């Protein structure tokens, strides 16, 4: 198993100058194999997003390293894309849907604009937004905006998707549609995906492995393999007794941790 | 819709009432007509100005002075504002300077500028630029600083260079703030352009208003004031139109 992304003893300490440094992440080692879907769950405020931003090269770890196929990451790696929880803030309000999707491609040298537009149309069709190319983000619903963000991510030709609670701000039905869409895109393209979420069911439904984090200072409490068969189905997978067992196990782990913190 | 029409009608009526009162006061010698000629006299002076084409030369002069200076001020204000917003170094370098120059009423600098730049167009352009640059600069700076960090992170995850981030993300994201600053600079710029013409001009609306006042041609003086008001209103209307076209997403 070749690691596409690996973290070794990553620590993050925030020093706000008050003399009491805040240890957000206290030594985390994790690996995501090529084409693996890794989910990271943890109580809120445990530094999940901080961890993902470190993986994305948006934040520097205080200690430890992040490696991309064995090479040390410093700065955002070109083949990583990041899907933000706040999709509406991540989209460019002044650009139409197709111009948003075009954004990562505009740096391509020697390409004809008409060809690029055609490529973008394909991505937009893949996320189910054909016909909305010339709308502005604010003319679309939340779920559709996140689809635009996904299409824009595809245009960057990634092989690693970093998903920062990307479905937490949409309604339940839309969330299921988007989960299935992302799983389908991962299957088609062989993406490696790292999903940060507080939704245990989402983690079990989507991932090959789920890493459970503790409260701050954050460590990995355990890693649970999810051996449910693929492709996963929103009805049958969620009704599978094994799904419920895994959900129960992870919930217990998380709640137990909260109980610890409250004592 | 009906209420809006009614409000407009009442507004128009009150304007007519003031003009009517003014006419009455002048006609009945309640005010000295030499100082305050009746609106009808001002109107006929205005018609005469338009008829003999005198209006265009003066208007063009003021418009050229204002437009040229405004363009320089906006370019400078946006460039420096973005630079200060994006770079801690630039901010540290320029902030004390900007903060100490900003509160000075720019008209107070005109006599000093006469010493260095002479009584002429260079001084006039400088003083207008100086007045109009600060609102643009401050608004752009605050706009860049207040930009949603998610946008910057998005640009970084797509591997954008610093220059491309500024051009494709920072500038468009700051456009509403740029327009806010430019709107303040617009009215300030016109005020200072007219003042500069009064103090250092050989022609233009500011010059001619002062000139007709000195010649005691008060009906013409007021006619030029009306022309100036119309010029200001036209600039403002044009600006709003452009703003709405340029930032259609704003306020959504």
GROMACS .gro file of C-alpha atoms in nm, chain A residues 53 56-59 75-78 80-82 84 86 89-95 102-107 136 138 149 152-153 156, chain B residues 147-161 164-165 167-176 246-250 252:
model
   66
   53UNK     CA    1  -0.544   2.300   0.631
   56UNK     CA    2  -0.347   2.132   0.218
   57UNK     CA    3  -0.032   2.334   0.279
   58UNK     CA    4  -0.238   2.636   0.389
   59UNK     CA    5  -0.099   2.620   0.742
   75UNK     CA    6   0.278   2.524   0.034
   76UNK     CA    7  -0.032   2.397  -0.144
   77UNK     CA    8   0.055   2.098  -0.368
   78UNK     CA    9  -0.074   2.148  -0.722
   80UNK     CA   10  -0.454   1.876  -0.412
   81UNK     CA   11  -0.787   2.057  -0.415
   82UNK     CA   12  -0.972   2.181  -0.113
   84UNK     CA   13  -1.447   2.449   0.173
   86UNK     CA   14  -1.822   2.779   0.324
   89UNK     CA   15  -1.762   3.230   0.029
   90UNK     CA   16  -1.518   3.024  -0.171
   91UNK     CA   17  -1.690   3.083  -0.504
   92UNK     CA   18  -1.610   3.403  -0.690
   93UNK     CA   19  -1.929   3.608  -0.678
   94UNK     CA   20  -1.822   3.819  -0.976
   95UNK     CA   21  -1.783   3.520  -1.204
  102UNK     CA   22  -1.253   2.806  -1.567
  103UNK     CA   23  -1.048   2.965  -1.289
  104UNK     CA   24  -0.795   2.683  -1.234
  105UNK     CA   25  -0.755   2.641  -1.611
  106UNK     CA   26  -0.672   3.003  -1.688
  107UNK     CA   27  -0.309   2.939  -1.603
  136UNK     CA   28  -2.403   3.372  -1.110
  138UNK     CA   29  -2.597   3.400  -0.595
  149UNK     CA   30  -1.721   2.432  -0.626
  152UNK     CA   31  -1.412   2.391  -1.021
  153UNK     CA   32  -1.215   2.140  -0.814
  156UNK     CA   33  -0.787   2.171  -1.138
  410UNK     CA   34  -1.163   4.046   0.226
  411UNK     CA   35  -1.300   3.704   0.317
  412UNK     CA   36  -0.995   3.490   0.403
  413UNK     CA   37  -1.162   3.192   0.233
  414UNK     CA   38  -1.114   3.369  -0.102
  415UNK     CA   39  -0.742   3.407  -0.044
  416UNK     CA   40  -0.714   3.045   0.066
  417UNK     CA   41  -0.907   2.935  -0.241
  418UNK     CA   42  -0.659   3.118  -0.463
  419UNK     CA   43  -0.370   2.958  -0.274
  420UNK     CA   44  -0.509   2.605  -0.309
  421UNK     CA   45  -0.523   2.662  -0.684
  422UNK     CA   46  -0.159   2.763  -0.677
  423UNK     CA   47  -0.216   3.122  -0.790
  424UNK     CA   48   0.087   3.347  -0.800
  427UNK     CA   49  -0.261   3.659  -1.028
  428UNK     CA   50  -0.423   3.651  -0.684
  430UNK     CA   51  -0.556   4.064  -1.032
  431UNK     CA   52  -0.813   3.783  -1.034
  432UNK     CA   53  -0.925   3.766  -0.672
  433UNK     CA   54  -0.828   4.067  -0.460
  434UNK     CA   55  -0.924   4.338  -0.711
  435UNK     CA   56  -1.267   4.198  -0.807
  436UNK     CA   57  -1.344   4.110  -0.445
  437UNK     CA   58  -1.255   4.467  -0.345
  438UNK     CA   59  -1.453   4.628  -0.627
  439UNK     CA   60  -1.747   4.730  -0.404
  509UNK     CA   61  -1.974   4.678  -1.274
  510UNK     CA   62  -2.081   4.504  -0.954
  511UNK     CA   63  -2.410   4.329  -1.026
  512UNK     CA   64  -2.346   4.076  -0.747
  513UNK     CA   65  -2.316   4.342  -0.479
  515UNK     CA   66  -2.712   3.999  -0.299
   0.00000   0.00000   0.00000
